[in-house]
mmCIF file of C-alpha atoms in Angstrom:
data_model
loop_
_atom_site.group_PDB
_atom_site.id
_atom_site.type_symbol
_atom_site.label_atom_id
_atom_site.label_comp_id
_atom_site.label_asym_id
_atom_site.label_seq_id
_atom_site.Cartn_x
_atom_site.Cartn_y
_atom_site.Cartn_z
ATOM 1 C CA ARG A 17 -14.313 -22.735 92.244
ATOM 2 C CA TYR A 18 -16.617 -22.437 89.227
ATOM 3 C CA PHE A 19 -17.027 -24.812 86.437
ATOM 4 C CA LEU A 20 -18.354 -23.975 83.029
ATOM 5 C CA ALA A 21 -19.430 -26.651 80.547
ATOM 6 C CA SER A 22 -19.320 -25.368 77.091
ATOM 7 C CA ARG A 23 -19.219 -26.766 73.483
ATOM 8 C CA GLY A 24 -16.933 -24.074 72.020
ATOM 9 C CA LEU A 25 -14.057 -23.567 74.408
ATOM 10 C CA GLY A 26 -11.764 -21.392 72.329
ATOM 11 C CA ASP A 27 -13.586 -18.210 72.631
ATOM 12 C CA VAL A 28 -14.763 -18.793 76.100
ATOM 13 C CA TYR A 29 -11.507 -19.311 78.075
ATOM 14 C CA LYS A 30 -9.688 -16.672 76.131
ATOM 15 C CA ARG A 31 -12.452 -14.026 76.963
ATOM 16 C CA GLN A 32 -12.643 -15.099 80.464
ATOM 17 C CA ALA A 33 -8.845 -14.764 80.906
ATOM 18 C CA GLU A 34 -8.990 -11.314 79.556
ATOM 19 C CA VAL A 35 -11.748 -10.328 82.116
ATOM 20 C CA PHE A 36 -9.562 -11.496 84.956
ATOM 21 C CA GLY A 37 -6.564 -9.741 83.375
ATOM 22 C CA GLN A 38 -4.493 -12.883 83.672
ATOM 23 C CA GLU A 39 -2.866 -15.438 81.261
ATOM 24 C CA ILE A 40 -4.620 -18.649 80.584
ATOM 25 C CA GLY A 41 -4.025 -21.412 83.193
ATOM 26 C CA ARG A 42 -3.920 -19.331 86.365
ATOM 27 C CA ALA A 43 -7.226 -17.843 87.552
ATOM 28 C CA VAL A 44 -8.988 -19.205 84.459
ATOM 29 C CA GLY A 45 -8.079 -22.780 83.353
ATOM 30 C CA TYR A 46 -9.394 -25.226 80.818
ATOM 31 C CA LYS A 47 -9.521 -28.931 80.273
ATOM 32 C CA ILE A 48 -9.773 -30.777 77.119
ATOM 33 C CA ARG A 49 -8.950 -34.292 75.914
ATOM 34 C CA PHE A 50 -5.235 -35.041 76.787
ATOM 35 C CA LYS A 51 -4.561 -31.511 78.086
ATOM 36 C CA ASP A 52 -5.325 -29.879 81.328
ATOM 37 C CA ARG A 53 -4.172 -26.275 81.889
ATOM 38 C CA THR A 54 -5.716 -25.495 85.309
ATOM 39 C CA ALA A 55 -3.645 -24.213 88.236
ATOM 40 C CA GLN A 56 -4.282 -25.618 91.753
ATOM 41 C CA ASN A 57 -5.913 -22.400 92.860
ATOM 42 C CA ALA A 58 -7.801 -21.606 89.653
ATOM 43 C CA TYR A 59 -11.147 -19.738 90.075
ATOM 44 C CA LEU A 60 -12.730 -20.766 86.938
ATOM 45 C CA LYS A 61 -12.393 -24.079 85.024
ATOM 46 C CA ILE A 62 -13.861 -24.541 81.511
ATOM 47 C CA MET A 63 -14.347 -27.866 79.875
ATOM 48 C CA THR A 64 -16.682 -29.708 77.547
ATOM 49 C CA ASP A 65 -19.675 -31.741 78.658
ATOM 50 C CA GLY A 66 -17.935 -34.939 77.769
ATOM 51 C CA ILE A 67 -14.982 -34.197 80.093
ATOM 52 C CA LEU A 68 -17.346 -33.395 82.868
ATOM 53 C CA LEU A 69 -18.926 -36.908 82.439
ATOM 54 C CA ALA A 70 -15.464 -38.351 82.827
ATOM 55 C CA GLU A 71 -15.074 -36.509 86.031
ATOM 56 C CA THR A 72 -18.018 -37.915 87.590
ATOM 57 C CA GLN A 73 -16.498 -41.199 87.487
ATOM 58 C CA THR A 74 -13.799 -40.144 90.020
ATOM 59 C CA ASP A 75 -15.727 -37.322 91.841
ATOM 60 C CA ARG A 76 -19.385 -38.578 92.019
ATOM 61 C CA TYR A 77 -20.546 -35.509 93.870
ATOM 62 C CA LEU A 78 -18.464 -33.027 92.012
ATOM 63 C CA LYS A 79 -17.189 -31.624 95.214
ATOM 64 C CA ALA A 80 -14.397 -29.863 93.374
ATOM 65 C CA TYR A 81 -16.929 -27.206 92.361
ATOM 66 C CA ASP A 82 -19.382 -25.059 94.169
ATOM 67 C CA THR A 83 -20.997 -23.471 91.104
ATOM 68 C CA ILE A 84 -21.784 -25.231 87.751
ATOM 69 C CA ILE A 85 -22.739 -23.381 84.563
ATOM 70 C CA VAL A 86 -23.953 -25.610 81.667
ATOM 71 C CA ASP A 87 -23.917 -23.544 78.568
ATOM 72 C CA GLU A 88 -25.682 -24.224 75.272
ATOM 73 C CA ALA A 89 -28.118 -26.581 77.002
ATOM 74 C CA HIS A 90 -30.538 -26.489 74.042
ATOM 75 C CA GLU A 91 -28.307 -28.842 72.124
ATOM 76 C CA ARG A 92 -29.657 -31.753 74.075
ATOM 77 C CA ASN A 93 -27.216 -34.322 73.034
ATOM 78 C CA LEU A 94 -26.796 -37.459 75.201
ATOM 79 C CA ASN A 95 -23.881 -36.009 77.204
ATOM 80 C CA ILE A 96 -25.914 -32.959 78.195
ATOM 81 C CA ASP A 97 -29.001 -34.961 79.106
ATOM 82 C CA PHE A 98 -26.741 -37.270 81.269
ATOM 83 C CA ILE A 99 -25.268 -34.194 82.935
ATOM 84 C CA LEU A 100 -28.639 -32.504 83.675
ATOM 85 C CA GLY A 101 -29.944 -35.736 85.092
ATOM 86 C CA ILE A 102 -26.798 -36.192 87.357
ATOM 87 C CA LEU A 103 -27.123 -32.589 88.456
ATOM 88 C CA GLN A 104 -30.812 -32.985 89.476
ATOM 89 C CA THR A 105 -29.610 -35.802 91.821
ATOM 90 C CA LEU A 106 -26.726 -33.715 93.153
ATOM 91 C CA LEU A 107 -28.864 -30.705 94.031
ATOM 92 C CA ASP A 108 -30.841 -32.818 96.390
ATOM 93 C CA ARG A 109 -27.652 -34.162 98.139
ATOM 94 C CA ARG A 110 -25.578 -30.893 98.124
ATOM 95 C CA ASP A 111 -27.180 -27.784 99.525
ATOM 96 C CA ASP A 112 -24.042 -25.688 98.726
ATOM 97 C CA LEU A 113 -24.184 -26.446 95.068
ATOM 98 C CA LYS A 114 -25.314 -23.677 92.701
ATOM 99 C CA LEU A 115 -26.445 -24.453 89.053
ATOM 100 C CA VAL A 116 -26.886 -22.153 86.213
ATOM 101 C CA ILE A 117 -28.350 -23.329 82.882
ATOM 102 C CA THR A 118 -27.954 -21.021 79.945
ATOM 103 C CA SER A 119 -29.035 -21.024 76.424
ATOM 104 C CA ALA A 120 -30.553 -18.669 73.785
ATOM 105 C CA THR A 121 -33.173 -21.172 72.595
ATOM 106 C CA ILE A 122 -34.457 -23.605 75.270
ATOM 107 C CA ASP A 123 -37.909 -24.402 76.519
ATOM 108 C CA THR A 124 -37.473 -22.529 79.848
ATOM 109 C CA GLU A 125 -40.769 -23.716 81.184
ATOM 110 C CA LYS A 126 -39.740 -27.545 80.811
ATOM 111 C CA PHE A 127 -36.181 -26.835 82.281
ATOM 112 C CA SER A 128 -37.569 -24.877 85.273
ATOM 113 C CA LYS A 129 -40.160 -27.675 86.073
ATOM 114 C CA ALA A 130 -37.368 -30.355 85.969
ATOM 115 C CA PHE A 131 -35.378 -28.414 88.502
ATOM 116 C CA GLY A 132 -38.050 -27.857 91.039
ATOM 117 C CA ASP A 133 -39.679 -24.685 89.434
ATOM 118 C CA ALA A 134 -36.348 -22.954 89.351
ATOM 119 C CA PRO A 135 -36.376 -19.203 88.583
ATOM 120 C CA VAL A 136 -36.024 -18.151 84.903
ATOM 121 C CA ILE A 137 -33.926 -15.094 84.181
ATOM 122 C CA GLU A 138 -34.231 -13.653 80.560
ATOM 123 C CA VAL A 139 -31.185 -11.500 79.592
ATOM 124 C CA SER A 140 -31.506 -9.611 76.334
ATOM 125 C CA GLY A 141 -28.194 -9.923 74.396
ATOM 126 C CA ARG A 142 -26.739 -7.173 72.309
ATOM 127 C CA MET A 143 -28.189 -7.744 68.921
ATOM 128 C CA TYR A 144 -28.356 -5.613 65.824
ATOM 129 C CA PRO A 145 -31.371 -5.788 63.488
ATOM 130 C CA VAL A 146 -31.411 -8.580 60.926
ATOM 131 C CA ASP A 147 -33.295 -8.406 57.723
ATOM 132 C CA VAL A 148 -34.679 -11.924 57.022
ATOM 133 C CA ARG A 149 -35.164 -12.636 53.300
ATOM 134 C CA TYR A 150 -36.948 -15.838 52.151
ATOM 135 C CA GLN A 151 -35.821 -17.043 48.719
ATOM 136 C CA PRO A 152 -37.300 -20.615 48.158
ATOM 137 C CA PRO A 153 -36.572 -22.428 44.984
ATOM 138 C CA GLU A 154 -39.023 -21.684 42.136
ATOM 139 C CA SER A 155 -41.265 -24.558 41.279
ATOM 140 C CA SER A 156 -40.777 -26.182 37.949
ATOM 141 C CA LYS A 157 -42.722 -28.707 36.034
ATOM 142 C CA ASP A 158 -39.551 -30.274 34.837
ATOM 143 C CA GLU A 159 -37.938 -31.790 38.025
ATOM 144 C CA ASN A 160 -34.543 -31.874 36.272
ATOM 145 C CA ASN A 161 -34.528 -28.002 36.266
ATOM 146 C CA ASP A 162 -35.208 -27.599 39.960
ATOM 147 C CA SER A 163 -32.181 -25.955 41.649
ATOM 148 C CA THR A 164 -30.462 -27.723 44.476
ATOM 149 C CA HIS A 165 -29.701 -26.055 47.763
ATOM 150 C CA VAL A 166 -26.162 -25.859 46.744
ATOM 151 C CA GLU A 167 -27.037 -23.898 43.509
ATOM 152 C CA LEU A 168 -29.472 -21.678 45.448
ATOM 153 C CA ALA A 169 -26.856 -20.849 48.069
ATOM 154 C CA THR A 170 -24.315 -19.967 45.348
ATOM 155 C CA GLN A 171 -26.900 -17.746 43.616
ATOM 156 C CA ALA A 172 -27.602 -16.103 46.974
ATOM 157 C CA VAL A 173 -23.983 -15.410 47.706
ATOM 158 C CA SER A 174 -23.571 -13.779 44.175
ATOM 159 C CA ARG A 175 -26.455 -11.503 44.875
ATOM 160 C CA LEU A 176 -24.926 -10.417 48.196
ATOM 161 C CA LEU A 177 -21.568 -9.880 46.776
ATOM 162 C CA LYS A 178 -23.128 -7.516 44.185
ATOM 163 C CA GLU A 179 -25.268 -5.813 46.817
ATOM 164 C CA SER A 180 -22.363 -4.834 49.061
ATOM 165 C CA ALA A 181 -18.569 -4.739 48.878
ATOM 166 C CA ARG A 182 -18.092 -5.413 52.628
ATOM 167 C CA GLY A 183 -19.026 -7.936 55.259
ATOM 168 C CA ASP A 184 -18.176 -11.567 55.659
ATOM 169 C CA ILE A 185 -20.658 -14.244 54.518
ATOM 170 C CA LEU A 186 -21.597 -17.512 56.461
ATOM 171 C CA VAL A 187 -23.356 -20.215 54.462
ATOM 172 C CA PHE A 188 -24.969 -23.224 56.330
ATOM 173 C CA MET A 189 -24.854 -26.545 54.477
ATOM 174 C CA PRO A 190 -25.900 -29.980 55.672
ATOM 175 C CA THR A 191 -22.949 -32.136 54.536
ATOM 176 C CA GLU A 192 -19.233 -32.093 53.790
ATOM 177 C CA GLN A 193 -19.896 -32.983 50.259
ATOM 178 C CA ASP A 194 -22.395 -29.961 49.860
ATOM 179 C CA ILE A 195 -19.711 -27.765 51.412
ATOM 180 C CA ARG A 196 -17.084 -28.798 48.994
ATOM 181 C CA ASP A 197 -19.567 -28.385 46.027
ATOM 182 C CA THR A 198 -20.653 -24.917 47.240
ATOM 183 C CA CYS A 199 -17.031 -23.763 47.585
ATOM 184 C CA GLU A 200 -16.268 -24.928 43.988
ATOM 185 C CA LEU A 201 -19.371 -23.187 42.466
ATOM 186 C CA ILE A 202 -18.665 -20.022 44.428
ATOM 187 C CA GLU A 203 -15.016 -20.163 43.302
ATOM 188 C CA ALA A 204 -16.150 -20.608 39.610
ATOM 189 C CA SER A 205 -18.425 -17.624 39.881
ATOM 190 C CA LYS A 206 -15.238 -15.421 40.314
ATOM 191 C CA PRO A 207 -16.334 -13.673 43.462
ATOM 192 C CA GLY A 208 -13.580 -11.073 43.341
ATOM 193 C CA LYS A 209 -11.247 -10.476 46.315
ATOM 194 C CA SER A 210 -12.845 -13.053 48.536
ATOM 195 C CA ARG A 211 -11.437 -15.945 50.423
ATOM 196 C CA ILE A 212 -13.646 -19.113 50.460
ATOM 197 C CA LEU A 213 -13.249 -21.253 53.517
ATOM 198 C CA PRO A 214 -15.021 -24.516 54.423
ATOM 199 C CA LEU A 215 -15.754 -25.411 58.035
ATOM 200 C CA TYR A 216 -16.780 -28.711 59.469
ATOM 201 C CA ALA A 217 -15.950 -30.880 62.492
ATOM 202 C CA ARG A 218 -13.407 -33.229 60.779
ATOM 203 C CA LEU A 219 -11.223 -30.493 59.672
ATOM 204 C CA THR A 220 -7.772 -30.080 61.577
ATOM 205 C CA GLY A 221 -7.383 -27.328 64.210
ATOM 206 C CA ALA A 222 -5.126 -25.488 61.705
ATOM 207 C CA GLU A 223 -7.692 -25.653 59.032
ATOM 208 C CA GLN A 224 -10.400 -24.415 61.332
ATOM 209 C CA ALA A 225 -8.283 -21.601 62.603
ATOM 210 C CA ARG A 226 -8.191 -20.108 59.085
ATOM 211 C CA VAL A 227 -11.784 -19.178 59.653
ATOM 212 C CA PHE A 228 -10.845 -16.999 62.631
ATOM 213 C CA ALA A 229 -7.755 -15.418 61.237
ATOM 214 C CA ARG A 230 -7.943 -11.748 60.318
ATOM 215 C CA SER A 231 -7.778 -11.101 56.609
ATOM 216 C CA SER A 232 -7.859 -8.098 54.247
ATOM 217 C CA GLU A 233 -10.017 -10.134 51.876
ATOM 218 C CA ARG A 234 -13.736 -10.736 52.283
ATOM 219 C CA LYS A 235 -14.385 -14.152 53.752
ATOM 220 C CA ILE A 236 -17.088 -16.484 52.539
ATOM 221 C CA ILE A 237 -17.429 -19.412 55.086
ATOM 222 C CA VAL A 238 -19.408 -22.508 54.141
ATOM 223 C CA ALA A 239 -20.120 -24.543 57.246
ATOM 224 C CA THR A 240 -22.227 -27.331 58.697
ATOM 225 C CA ASN A 241 -24.287 -26.703 61.898
ATOM 226 C CA VAL A 242 -20.985 -26.606 63.774
ATOM 227 C CA ALA A 243 -21.114 -22.877 63.339
ATOM 228 C CA GLU A 244 -24.617 -22.641 64.657
ATOM 229 C CA THR A 245 -23.689 -22.910 68.194
ATOM 230 C CA SER A 246 -20.368 -24.607 68.828
ATOM 231 C CA LEU A 247 -18.250 -21.956 67.211
ATOM 232 C CA THR A 248 -18.753 -18.170 67.066
ATOM 233 C CA ILE A 249 -17.210 -16.537 63.989
ATOM 234 C CA PRO A 250 -16.496 -12.925 64.328
ATOM 235 C CA GLY A 251 -17.428 -10.314 61.650
ATOM 236 C CA ILE A 252 -20.300 -12.043 59.910
ATOM 237 C CA LYS A 253 -22.736 -9.703 58.317
ATOM 238 C CA TYR A 254 -24.549 -12.053 56.107
ATOM 239 C CA VAL A 255 -25.958 -15.599 56.534
ATOM 240 C CA VAL A 256 -27.268 -17.911 53.916
ATOM 241 C CA ASP A 257 -29.280 -20.653 55.415
ATOM 242 C CA SER A 258 -30.225 -23.828 53.547
ATOM 243 C CA GLY A 259 -32.506 -24.643 56.349
ATOM 244 C CA LEU A 260 -31.117 -28.262 56.470
ATOM 245 C CA ALA A 261 -28.802 -30.404 58.691
ATOM 246 C CA ARG A 262 -27.840 -33.999 59.334
ATOM 247 C CA ILE A 263 -29.667 -35.174 62.339
ATOM 248 C CA LEU A 264 -29.177 -38.670 63.853
ATOM 249 C CA ARG A 265 -32.203 -40.912 63.831
ATOM 250 C CA TYR A 266 -32.862 -44.555 64.922
ATOM 251 C CA SER A 267 -35.388 -46.808 63.235
ATOM 252 C CA PRO A 268 -36.705 -49.382 65.834
ATOM 253 C CA ARG A 269 -38.180 -51.373 63.067
ATOM 254 C CA SER A 270 -34.999 -51.931 61.031
ATOM 255 C CA ARG A 271 -32.743 -51.415 64.141
ATOM 256 C CA THR A 272 -30.517 -49.059 62.226
ATOM 257 C CA THR A 273 -29.130 -45.689 62.946
ATOM 258 C CA SER A 274 -29.014 -43.101 60.106
ATOM 259 C CA LEU A 275 -28.003 -39.458 59.530
ATOM 260 C CA PRO A 276 -30.439 -38.084 57.088
ATOM 261 C CA VAL A 277 -30.642 -34.617 55.820
ATOM 262 C CA VAL A 278 -33.755 -32.948 57.300
ATOM 263 C CA PRO A 279 -35.095 -29.471 57.875
ATOM 264 C CA VAL A 280 -33.952 -27.829 60.982
ATOM 265 C CA SER A 281 -36.229 -26.504 63.784
ATOM 266 C CA ARG A 282 -37.305 -22.899 64.249
ATOM 267 C CA SER A 283 -34.945 -22.503 67.112
ATOM 268 C CA SER A 284 -31.979 -23.702 65.035
ATOM 269 C CA ALA A 285 -33.023 -21.410 62.197
ATOM 270 C CA ASP A 286 -33.239 -18.430 64.559
ATOM 271 C CA GLN A 287 -29.809 -19.396 66.093
ATOM 272 C CA ARG A 288 -28.277 -19.318 62.548
ATOM 273 C CA LYS A 289 -29.984 -16.025 61.933
ATOM 274 C CA GLY A 290 -28.351 -14.540 64.959
ATOM 275 C CA ARG A 291 -24.875 -15.243 63.629
ATOM 276 C CA CYS A 292 -25.012 -12.091 61.490
ATOM 277 C CA GLY A 293 -26.413 -9.585 64.009
ATOM 278 C CA ARG A 294 -23.589 -9.531 66.579
ATOM 279 C CA VAL A 295 -21.420 -6.677 65.383
ATOM 280 C CA GLN A 296 -23.688 -4.845 62.927
ATOM 281 C CA LYS A 297 -26.970 -4.889 61.081
ATOM 282 C CA GLY A 298 -27.163 -8.074 59.222
ATOM 283 C CA ILE A 299 -29.033 -9.972 56.400
ATOM 284 C CA CYS A 300 -30.173 -13.517 56.658
ATOM 285 C CA VAL A 301 -31.254 -15.297 53.443
ATOM 286 C CA ARG A 302 -33.265 -18.336 53.947
ATOM 287 C CA LEU A 303 -33.563 -20.710 51.080
ATOM 288 C CA TYR A 304 -37.009 -21.811 51.951
ATOM 289 C CA ALA A 305 -40.547 -20.221 52.211
ATOM 290 C CA GLU A 306 -41.816 -18.329 55.208
ATOM 291 C CA ASP A 307 -44.734 -20.859 55.426
ATOM 292 C CA ASP A 308 -42.118 -23.653 55.512
ATOM 293 C CA TYR A 309 -40.349 -21.866 58.478
ATOM 294 C CA GLN A 310 -43.648 -21.342 60.396
ATOM 295 C CA SER A 311 -44.710 -25.031 60.072
ATOM 296 C CA ARG A 312 -41.479 -26.459 61.491
ATOM 297 C CA PRO A 313 -41.313 -27.562 65.169
ATOM 298 C CA GLN A 314 -40.218 -25.013 67.690
ATOM 299 C CA TYR A 315 -37.294 -27.141 69.104
ATOM 300 C CA THR A 316 -35.024 -29.929 67.752
ATOM 301 C CA ARG A 317 -36.079 -33.293 69.387
ATOM 302 C CA PRO A 318 -33.432 -34.240 72.047
ATOM 303 C CA GLU A 319 -31.097 -37.050 71.025
ATOM 304 C CA ILE A 320 -32.481 -39.315 73.823
ATOM 305 C CA LEU A 321 -35.822 -39.565 72.001
ATOM 306 C CA ARG A 322 -34.381 -40.386 68.548
ATOM 307 C CA ALA A 323 -31.243 -42.598 69.612
ATOM 308 C CA ASN A 324 -30.645 -46.285 69.794
ATOM 309 C CA LEU A 325 -31.468 -46.882 73.393
ATOM 310 C CA ALA A 326 -29.392 -50.016 73.364
ATOM 311 C CA GLU A 327 -26.410 -47.809 72.973
ATOM 312 C CA VAL A 328 -27.613 -45.474 75.590
ATOM 313 C CA ILE A 329 -28.247 -48.302 78.093
ATOM 314 C CA LEU A 330 -24.621 -49.517 77.576
ATOM 315 C CA ARG A 331 -23.290 -46.048 78.171
ATOM 316 C CA MET A 332 -25.314 -45.626 81.264
ATOM 317 C CA ILE A 333 -24.029 -48.972 82.682
ATOM 318 C CA ALA A 334 -20.530 -47.924 81.900
ATOM 319 C CA LEU A 335 -20.962 -44.578 83.520
ATOM 320 C CA ARG A 336 -22.764 -46.148 86.468
ATOM 321 C CA LEU A 337 -25.912 -43.946 86.144
ATOM 322 C CA GLY A 338 -28.302 -46.587 87.177
ATOM 323 C CA ASP A 339 -31.498 -47.865 85.511
ATOM 324 C CA ILE A 340 -32.464 -45.867 82.448
ATOM 325 C CA ALA A 341 -36.205 -46.190 83.512
ATOM 326 C CA ASP A 342 -35.423 -44.371 86.744
ATOM 327 C CA PHE A 343 -32.881 -41.705 85.440
ATOM 328 C CA PRO A 344 -34.305 -38.194 85.665
ATOM 329 C CA PHE A 345 -34.068 -37.201 81.990
ATOM 330 C CA ILE A 346 -35.548 -33.849 80.967
ATOM 331 C CA ASP A 347 -37.528 -35.949 78.382
ATOM 332 C CA ARG A 348 -38.139 -39.487 79.402
ATOM 333 C CA PRO A 349 -37.802 -42.141 76.707
ATOM 334 C CA ASP A 350 -40.872 -44.260 75.923
ATOM 335 C CA PRO A 351 -41.103 -47.482 77.946
ATOM 336 C CA LYS A 352 -41.566 -49.485 74.842
ATOM 337 C CA SER A 353 -38.327 -48.018 73.457
ATOM 338 C CA ILE A 354 -36.458 -48.921 76.638
ATOM 339 C CA LYS A 355 -37.797 -52.528 76.419
ATOM 340 C CA ASP A 356 -36.667 -52.816 72.751
ATOM 341 C CA GLY A 357 -33.189 -51.619 73.816
ATOM 342 C CA PHE A 358 -32.872 -54.186 76.483
ATOM 343 C CA ASP A 359 -34.210 -56.911 74.139
ATOM 344 C CA LEU A 360 -31.657 -56.163 71.535
ATOM 345 C CA LEU A 361 -28.825 -56.225 74.124
ATOM 346 C CA TYR A 362 -30.028 -59.564 75.392
ATOM 347 C CA GLU A 363 -30.184 -60.968 71.907
ATOM 348 C CA LEU A 364 -26.518 -59.860 71.283
ATOM 349 C CA GLY A 365 -25.304 -61.266 74.558
ATOM 350 C CA ALA A 366 -24.037 -57.725 75.460
ATOM 351 C CA ILE A 367 -25.547 -57.871 78.929
ATOM 352 C CA HIS A 368 -26.408 -60.475 81.579
ATOM 353 C CA ASN A 369 -28.898 -58.315 83.453
ATOM 354 C CA ARG A 370 -30.054 -54.745 83.568
ATOM 355 C CA PHE A 371 -26.916 -53.543 85.269
ATOM 356 C CA GLN A 372 -24.002 -55.772 84.111
ATOM 357 C CA VAL A 373 -22.196 -55.817 80.730
ATOM 358 C CA SER A 374 -21.003 -59.205 79.495
ATOM 359 C CA GLY A 375 -17.346 -59.630 80.265
ATOM 360 C CA VAL A 376 -16.379 -60.813 76.801
ATOM 361 C CA ARG A 377 -17.583 -57.438 75.369
ATOM 362 C CA ARG A 378 -16.745 -55.120 78.139
ATOM 363 C CA ARG A 379 -13.313 -53.894 77.005
ATOM 364 C CA ALA A 380 -14.494 -53.059 73.547
ATOM 365 C CA HIS A 381 -17.522 -51.223 74.897
ATOM 366 C CA ASP A 382 -15.381 -49.255 77.341
ATOM 367 C CA ASP A 383 -13.301 -47.970 74.510
ATOM 368 C CA ALA A 384 -16.274 -46.963 72.533
ATOM 369 C CA VAL A 385 -17.553 -45.005 75.509
ATOM 370 C CA ALA A 386 -14.270 -43.308 76.026
ATOM 371 C CA VAL A 387 -14.268 -42.031 72.352
ATOM 372 C CA SER A 388 -17.932 -40.939 72.700
ATOM 373 C CA TYR A 389 -17.686 -38.827 75.670
ATOM 374 C CA THR A 390 -14.403 -37.120 75.115
ATOM 375 C CA HIS A 391 -15.063 -36.222 71.278
#
């Protein structure tokens, strides 16, 4: 039985069921929060990384599976890093377990080394040529006259609408407020027979489904980075990339966690560009300069290196993953950051020692863990 961990389940399990020529829930099943459609004799089971973490609590060696495929591994959130560490340990204990890690934009050398110099297989996907256009904001002596990324995106969409009468447009914005503002500005520009749709994680399933529904009208979809890897939107010919995203950061000095809007890495920018080269030749408009793109880091820093390690330590205790200093992370946290995390937990009275959560706080913490890893 195979297991596939994936961030965007909808496209995956439907496509796999088509390949097997069976209805969903038989040869191909899936498991999400509060719902499990997997037959007893299913061949392939698809679930999110968070659900897999939950399964490790009742099946420590994941004996229900002989092959595990971890998709979109480059996202490097805490769930994925926990899973990768667990799997490194399992490979030493299970000779029969096969592991495949897939991603379009990962540091293959680092991953290969972490898994005992595992072989790297490069598979060229079917991609059509994408014309990249850099349209940075024009500098102005008067700061009040500088265009915002919302205005720049609206202007780029207007130019694309005039350039061609066909092809859906995907616009990347960093925040929900930016999405709403962009949708309003595009609507005010009277884009003709076009359907303007927002897309972000907090929308209901029905609201998100409108993005995938077939329409005789041209779709202009304004999304956060949820459309970068978690969801694949069909029919996109144009991408307008603000080059920005909200990325979690923890400040040890102030002991606060924030979600600032920051420039995305080159790998994220390339992932966004690839959204418009899947079904035909595409155009990607980047609202920043080419020099800006070249100066950005290749990869986004993994969450373990920018998270509050006090929270990470509590989760690891709840998940029974052992000491954070010994856990085989792909990127190991700095020892000073680990010490700061323990110091904070001791000050709060959240733990008695390195492996035991204080009983008075245990229930509230377990609830928080459950929400976190099943989101």
